[in-house]
Structures are given as structure tokens and as C-alpha cells.
Amino acid sequence: MDYHWYPGHMTKARRQMAEDIKLIDLVIELVDARIPFSSRNPDIDELGKNKARLILLNKADMADPCLTKAWLKHYRNKGFHVLEINSKNGSGLKAINGVVNEVCREKRERDKRRGILNRPVRAMVVGIPNVGKSTFINAFVGKACTKTGNKPGVTKGKQWIRLQKNLELLDTPGILWPKFDDRSTGLRLAMIGSIKDDVIDVSALSLDIIRFLRDSYPGALEQRYAIPALTDEHSILTAICVSRHCYLRGEEYHLERAAGIVTDDFRNGRTGRVTLEAPEESSLHDCRRTAEGLPTDELPTDENKNTSNKNTSNKNTSNKNTSNKT
């Protein structure tokens, strides 16, 4: 199944952003730490190409910490200022002011030379749907000044928020882009909840989630649902039906309900901290070996062969995706 969602209001929102960006000094881009590449709208690079940039890896508490470190290094190597944050508990937010001051130092010095004093830095907060922009602003400002919700499409229009005398934030609606380069991008966006469930098959999505967890995070499903180790995703979903008592009449399995449980658990981090993609120069396997204090190239022959082939495939896909998005 192909996953896609680009309603008409996103076209209007993009046009408005193109106008508003003329008024701002800094683009603060929130991405989901579980998909730090796929949750970056390529249109933002075009719109903000002459502006200072700050990338925030939000929801870092739900992402694989080892891969988060790899992504931070990846974006810093590309010249971005980047931080990991958790908007819900405020983790990482205190570091933002210092980075904003650093990023906008040249702008403030230029204003001072022109005799312009105390003009606030204007920052536009951008990101895809359901990435947590409004929650971030509420936490950063310290009061509930924007409408929030754990579903895409909550913020409908632009809002200026005065944070302090030297910083103003412009909240913008979450927007995707008209056409994804490949199926995997849409799949990852659907998995984290950035595409409305109304336009996708949640049952099919749950099987994709099960396949991902089975292959990338062995044991996560067994631990969460107290089920035996199984290999077939349909059998796993059936086992979850039994574990969670999902029945219609008698002994008939309520697969749709089980699919909803799997999807909701995954999106809310109840199946563990996971990241769905790795930078082209890294891999989940390498991160695990590093975390265990083991060399990444000292593996038994068969495992090394299988892992090498898998990583090469992933890297080729990542390079292809990067080329397409660029």
C-alpha cells in the first residue's frame, strides 16, 4: 500500500509560508527523532535557503538513543545547528536560547551597526503534521498559547508568539509535500502518525509495524504483548489478539482492534524506543555494537555476511532517497 496525504489547505499554507519567510531571521525546523530524514519536508530547504537554520529532533524520548547521536552528528557535519529535545517534559529546551543567540549573532551585530537596538529575532517554527510544533512552543514559552493535539492538522493558521523581548516565534501549520520520492517515506510518516488514519488502511499499517519491530528490534513485540517468538506477521497479530483479548463473537479474532492497539502502542512509544532509519554513514547494527563497546567489524562470518548485505542495501536506499530529496 502507498501512503500519501496532501489536502488542499497544505498548498495554501505553503504559499503563506513563502510570503512570511521574508519577515523572519531564523527557521526552527522540528523533525521527529524516530525518522529524522523522512520527517524533513524538502520544501523547507528551498524556502529557507538564505535564512539561519536550527533543526530540533523532537520526541527524542521515543527514539533509539544510539541512532539519535548518529543523526546529530550527521546534521552537524552538514553544517546545521541541531539539538535533541523532548517537548513534553522540557528536556533540551534550555539549550535553545544559547544556540539561537549563536546562530543570529551576525544579524544582531548588523542591526547594532545600523543603530537598530533591541529588535527581536523573528523565528518561524516549521515541520510536518504531528511533529509537535505547538507542544514545543507551549513548553518553550511556558504557557499554553497554541492549540495542541496528538493528531495531524491541529494548527490551521499562523500565530505570532512573543517569547521574550529579543525573540518572537511564528507558528505555522504542519505541511507535507505533494509527492513522496518512494513508498518508504510515506510508510514511515504513516507509522509515526503524520498521515491521517482516515486515508490509510490501519490494518495493513500494523503489519508493516510488526515487520519492522520483528526485524529491527527483536524481542520488543514479545516483551510488550507477552507472546511467543513468531516469524510471520499475521501470526504475530493473531497472537496479539489472544494476548489482548480481541474477539468479536465467540472465538473469532478482532484483527482490526488488535491492529489499532499495535499502531497506537508503536506511535506512543509503548513498544520501546525505536528509530526507523539510519544516516547513510551509519546503521542500527553499528550503533548497537558501539553501545556494547564492541568493534563493528568483528562478527562471526555468517552474521557478518548477512549484516553487511543488509546494511549495503539500506545505505543504497538511503543514498537514493537523499539524492531524490535533494
XYZ file of C-alpha atoms in Angstrom:
326
model
C 0.000 0.000 0.000
C 1.175 3.512 -0.855
C 0.780 6.147 1.850
C 0.127 9.739 0.869
C -1.749 12.783 2.157
C -1.713 16.300 0.718
C -5.030 18.105 1.311
C -5.751 21.474 -0.277
C -5.045 23.531 2.845
C -1.376 22.493 2.668
C -0.971 24.179 -0.713
C -2.386 27.380 0.757
C -0.184 27.057 3.846
C 2.940 26.653 1.725
C 2.148 29.817 -0.247
C 1.644 31.687 3.021
C 4.951 30.406 4.383
C 6.726 31.610 1.244
C 5.411 35.106 1.991
C 6.031 35.011 5.754
C 9.595 33.795 5.428
C 10.564 37.221 4.113
C 9.809 38.568 7.601
C 11.909 36.145 9.611
C 15.570 35.722 10.561
C 15.656 32.096 11.631
C 13.938 28.857 10.614
C 13.432 26.433 13.506
C 12.603 23.075 11.941
C 11.151 20.340 14.117
C 11.629 16.790 12.928
C 10.598 13.532 14.562
C 13.661 11.902 16.118
C 12.341 8.483 15.042
C 12.540 9.471 11.344
C 14.984 12.415 11.205
C 15.285 12.211 7.415
C 11.779 11.279 6.276
C 10.167 13.897 8.547
C 12.090 16.730 6.882
C 9.983 18.476 4.255
C 12.326 19.139 1.285
C 10.360 22.322 0.530
C 11.735 23.860 3.752
C 15.286 23.771 2.393
C 14.159 25.732 -0.640
C 12.053 28.227 1.298
C 14.698 28.842 3.962
C 17.872 28.616 1.894
C 19.002 32.158 2.790
C 17.968 32.021 6.433
C 19.700 30.851 9.595
C 18.663 27.283 10.426
C 18.121 25.232 13.577
C 16.936 21.613 13.491
C 15.296 20.144 16.598
C 14.995 16.366 16.901
C 11.748 16.287 18.866
C 10.289 13.255 20.679
C 13.825 12.072 21.364
C 12.483 10.154 24.357
C 10.791 7.729 21.944
C 13.758 7.334 19.591
C 16.683 4.926 19.749
C 19.292 6.986 21.673
C 22.196 5.463 19.786
C 20.777 6.422 16.401
C 19.820 9.862 17.702
C 23.507 10.511 18.392
C 24.309 9.358 14.857
C 21.729 11.749 13.382
C 23.000 14.684 15.468
C 26.483 14.053 14.099
C 25.110 13.655 10.577
C 23.355 17.024 10.511
C 26.191 18.850 12.256
C 28.564 17.531 9.622
C 26.232 19.046 7.027
C 26.548 22.466 8.693
C 23.243 22.589 10.595
C 22.788 23.632 14.183
C 20.880 20.730 15.732
C 19.600 19.688 19.168
C 17.621 16.757 20.551
C 14.596 17.694 22.664
C 11.511 16.320 24.360
C 8.818 18.986 24.265
C 6.550 17.119 26.659
C 8.924 17.183 29.621
C 11.060 20.133 28.528
C 14.281 18.169 28.107
C 16.803 20.027 25.927
C 14.813 23.273 25.717
C 17.199 25.294 27.879
C 19.939 24.911 25.279
C 17.872 26.526 22.539
C 18.341 30.174 23.580
C 22.106 29.811 23.514
C 22.014 28.289 20.033
C 19.611 30.988 18.782
C 21.992 33.671 20.064
C 24.901 31.974 18.335
C 23.054 31.475 15.064
C 21.757 35.066 14.986
C 24.856 36.823 16.328
C 25.736 38.233 12.909
C 22.210 39.583 12.491
C 22.292 41.351 15.862
C 25.719 42.852 15.153
C 24.465 44.090 11.807
C 21.442 45.710 13.472
C 23.718 47.366 16.034
C 25.908 48.877 13.321
C 22.789 50.311 11.727
C 21.647 51.812 15.009
C 18.804 49.312 15.393
C 18.657 48.273 19.035
C 16.574 45.591 20.726
C 14.848 44.373 17.582
C 13.779 40.804 18.388
C 14.884 37.841 16.361
C 11.930 36.525 14.410
C 11.871 32.760 14.071
C 9.496 30.620 12.048
C 8.678 27.218 13.556
C 8.087 24.684 10.794
C 7.586 20.950 10.465
C 5.358 18.188 9.195
C 1.968 17.369 10.772
C 2.001 15.877 14.271
C 5.713 16.553 14.824
C 4.932 18.508 17.996
C 5.373 22.156 16.977
C 2.593 23.527 19.171
C 3.646 21.399 22.140
C 7.196 22.671 21.660
C 6.076 26.304 21.618
C 3.893 25.839 24.697
C 6.809 24.280 26.580
C 9.347 26.819 25.320
C 7.177 29.848 26.068
C 5.874 28.412 29.329
C 2.142 28.762 28.760
C -0.475 27.134 26.547
C -0.619 29.714 23.780
C -1.303 27.364 20.872
C -3.822 24.587 20.384
C -2.223 21.158 20.692
C -3.287 17.615 19.983
C -1.801 14.222 19.162
C -3.097 14.156 15.627
C -2.059 15.815 12.365
C -3.655 19.050 11.246
C -4.336 20.780 14.588
C -2.653 24.120 13.793
C -4.675 25.729 10.990
C -3.283 29.272 10.693
C -0.202 31.291 11.538
C 0.311 32.622 15.055
C 2.965 35.085 16.291
C 4.107 34.421 19.846
C 6.303 36.856 21.779
C 8.637 34.730 23.838
C 10.729 37.497 25.341
C 11.872 40.933 24.335
C 14.512 39.541 21.974
C 12.677 36.611 20.357
C 9.371 36.160 18.524
C 8.087 32.859 17.178
C 5.767 32.291 14.242
C 3.893 29.002 14.485
C 2.835 27.532 11.157
C 0.558 24.669 10.124
C 2.247 21.329 9.560
C 2.638 20.597 5.868
C 3.828 17.652 3.821
C 4.895 17.853 0.192
C 2.889 16.931 -2.930
C 4.741 13.751 -3.912
C 6.950 11.392 -1.905
C 10.040 10.092 -3.676
C 9.392 6.496 -2.641
C 6.981 4.314 -0.695
C 9.234 4.076 2.371
C 8.902 7.801 3.090
C 5.104 7.642 3.158
C 5.213 4.430 5.174
C 7.427 5.935 7.870
C 5.257 9.049 8.074
C 2.161 6.876 8.465
C 3.851 4.745 11.115
C 4.528 7.743 13.390
C 1.077 9.285 12.753
C 1.849 12.192 10.418
C -0.683 10.965 7.842
C -4.325 10.866 8.890
C -5.645 7.409 9.646
C -8.790 8.291 7.679
C -6.859 7.945 4.417
C -4.858 4.786 5.181
C -5.503 1.118 5.964
C -4.538 0.824 9.632
C -4.688 -2.983 9.494
C -2.118 -3.085 6.682
C -0.027 -0.467 8.501
C 0.031 -2.573 11.665
C 1.573 -5.444 9.701
C 4.296 -3.077 8.457
C 4.938 -2.032 12.054
C 5.116 -5.655 13.179
C 7.575 -6.491 10.383
C 9.764 -3.543 11.330
C 9.859 -4.397 15.036
C 10.391 -8.089 14.335
C 13.369 -7.415 12.056
C 14.943 -4.327 13.669
C 14.125 -4.685 17.367
C 13.885 -8.413 18.139
C 12.056 -9.130 21.367
C 10.124 -5.862 21.502
C 6.821 -7.434 20.483
C 7.279 -10.427 22.745
C 8.033 -8.199 25.710
C 5.155 -5.807 25.124
C 2.441 -8.362 24.423
C 3.709 -11.422 26.288
C 3.584 -13.568 23.154
C 5.932 -16.300 21.922
C 8.587 -15.564 19.320
C 6.954 -15.896 15.894
C 8.191 -15.072 12.399
C 5.029 -14.469 10.352
C 3.463 -11.033 10.882
C -0.079 -12.384 10.511
C 0.593 -14.994 13.173
C 2.041 -12.296 15.420
C -1.081 -10.137 15.020
C -3.257 -13.145 15.833
C -1.174 -13.834 18.950
C -1.678 -10.214 19.989
C -5.433 -10.726 19.572
C -5.249 -13.551 22.086
C -2.960 -11.651 24.455
C -5.144 -8.543 24.418
C -8.462 -10.453 24.332
C -9.511 -9.005 20.978
C -12.520 -11.071 19.944
C -15.712 -10.399 18.014
C -18.128 -13.251 18.783
C -17.033 -16.393 20.472
C -13.511 -17.232 19.373
C -13.492 -15.030 16.235
C -10.461 -12.748 16.275
C -10.973 -8.971 16.138
C -7.911 -8.305 13.972
C -8.878 -4.694 13.302
C -8.913 -3.908 17.010
C -5.544 -5.608 17.524
C -4.145 -3.630 14.590
C -5.280 -0.404 16.263
C -3.597 -1.431 19.522
C -0.298 -2.196 17.765
C -0.368 1.088 15.852
C -1.238 3.186 18.903
C 1.354 1.462 21.094
C 4.053 1.983 18.479
C 3.261 5.663 17.935
C 3.249 6.371 21.668
C 6.488 4.584 22.430
C 4.982 1.691 24.359
C 6.811 -0.863 22.202
C 10.142 0.701 23.120
C 12.468 3.405 21.863
C 12.901 2.915 18.131
C 14.277 4.754 15.119
C 13.091 3.769 11.663
C 16.064 4.965 9.618
C 19.808 5.496 9.980
C 22.109 8.073 8.376
C 23.798 6.845 5.224
C 27.126 6.623 7.064
C 25.732 4.613 9.987
C 23.392 1.714 10.786
C 21.351 0.312 13.645
C 23.737 -2.637 13.850
C 26.806 -0.386 14.177
C 25.082 1.668 16.870
C 24.286 -1.440 18.911
C 27.856 -2.730 18.643
C 29.226 0.667 19.697
C 26.827 0.857 22.660
C 28.038 -2.572 23.770
C 31.657 -1.478 23.458
C 32.312 -3.898 20.599
C 34.060 -3.262 17.263
C 31.609 -3.045 14.375
C 33.735 -5.269 12.114
C 34.336 -8.269 14.404
C 31.376 -10.555 13.816
C 31.046 -14.288 13.115
C 31.337 -14.991 9.400
C 27.666 -15.768 8.646
C 26.313 -12.876 10.721
C 28.856 -10.519 9.223
C 27.852 -11.529 5.710
C 24.123 -11.125 6.344
C 24.539 -7.827 8.177
C 26.868 -6.444 5.520
C 24.406 -7.240 2.749
C 21.529 -5.713 4.721
C 23.483 -2.567 5.556
C 24.619 -2.166 1.962
C 21.006 -2.395 0.826
C 19.933 0.148 3.448
C 22.741 2.513 2.505
C 21.922 2.292 -1.192
C 18.295 3.087 -0.388
C 19.325 5.973 1.883
C 21.635 7.387 -0.780
C 18.878 7.076 -3.346
C 16.413 8.806 -1.028
C 18.908 11.570 -0.283
C 19.554 12.108 -3.966
C 15.855 12.206 -4.760
C 15.039 14.643 -1.961
C 17.916 16.889 -2.943
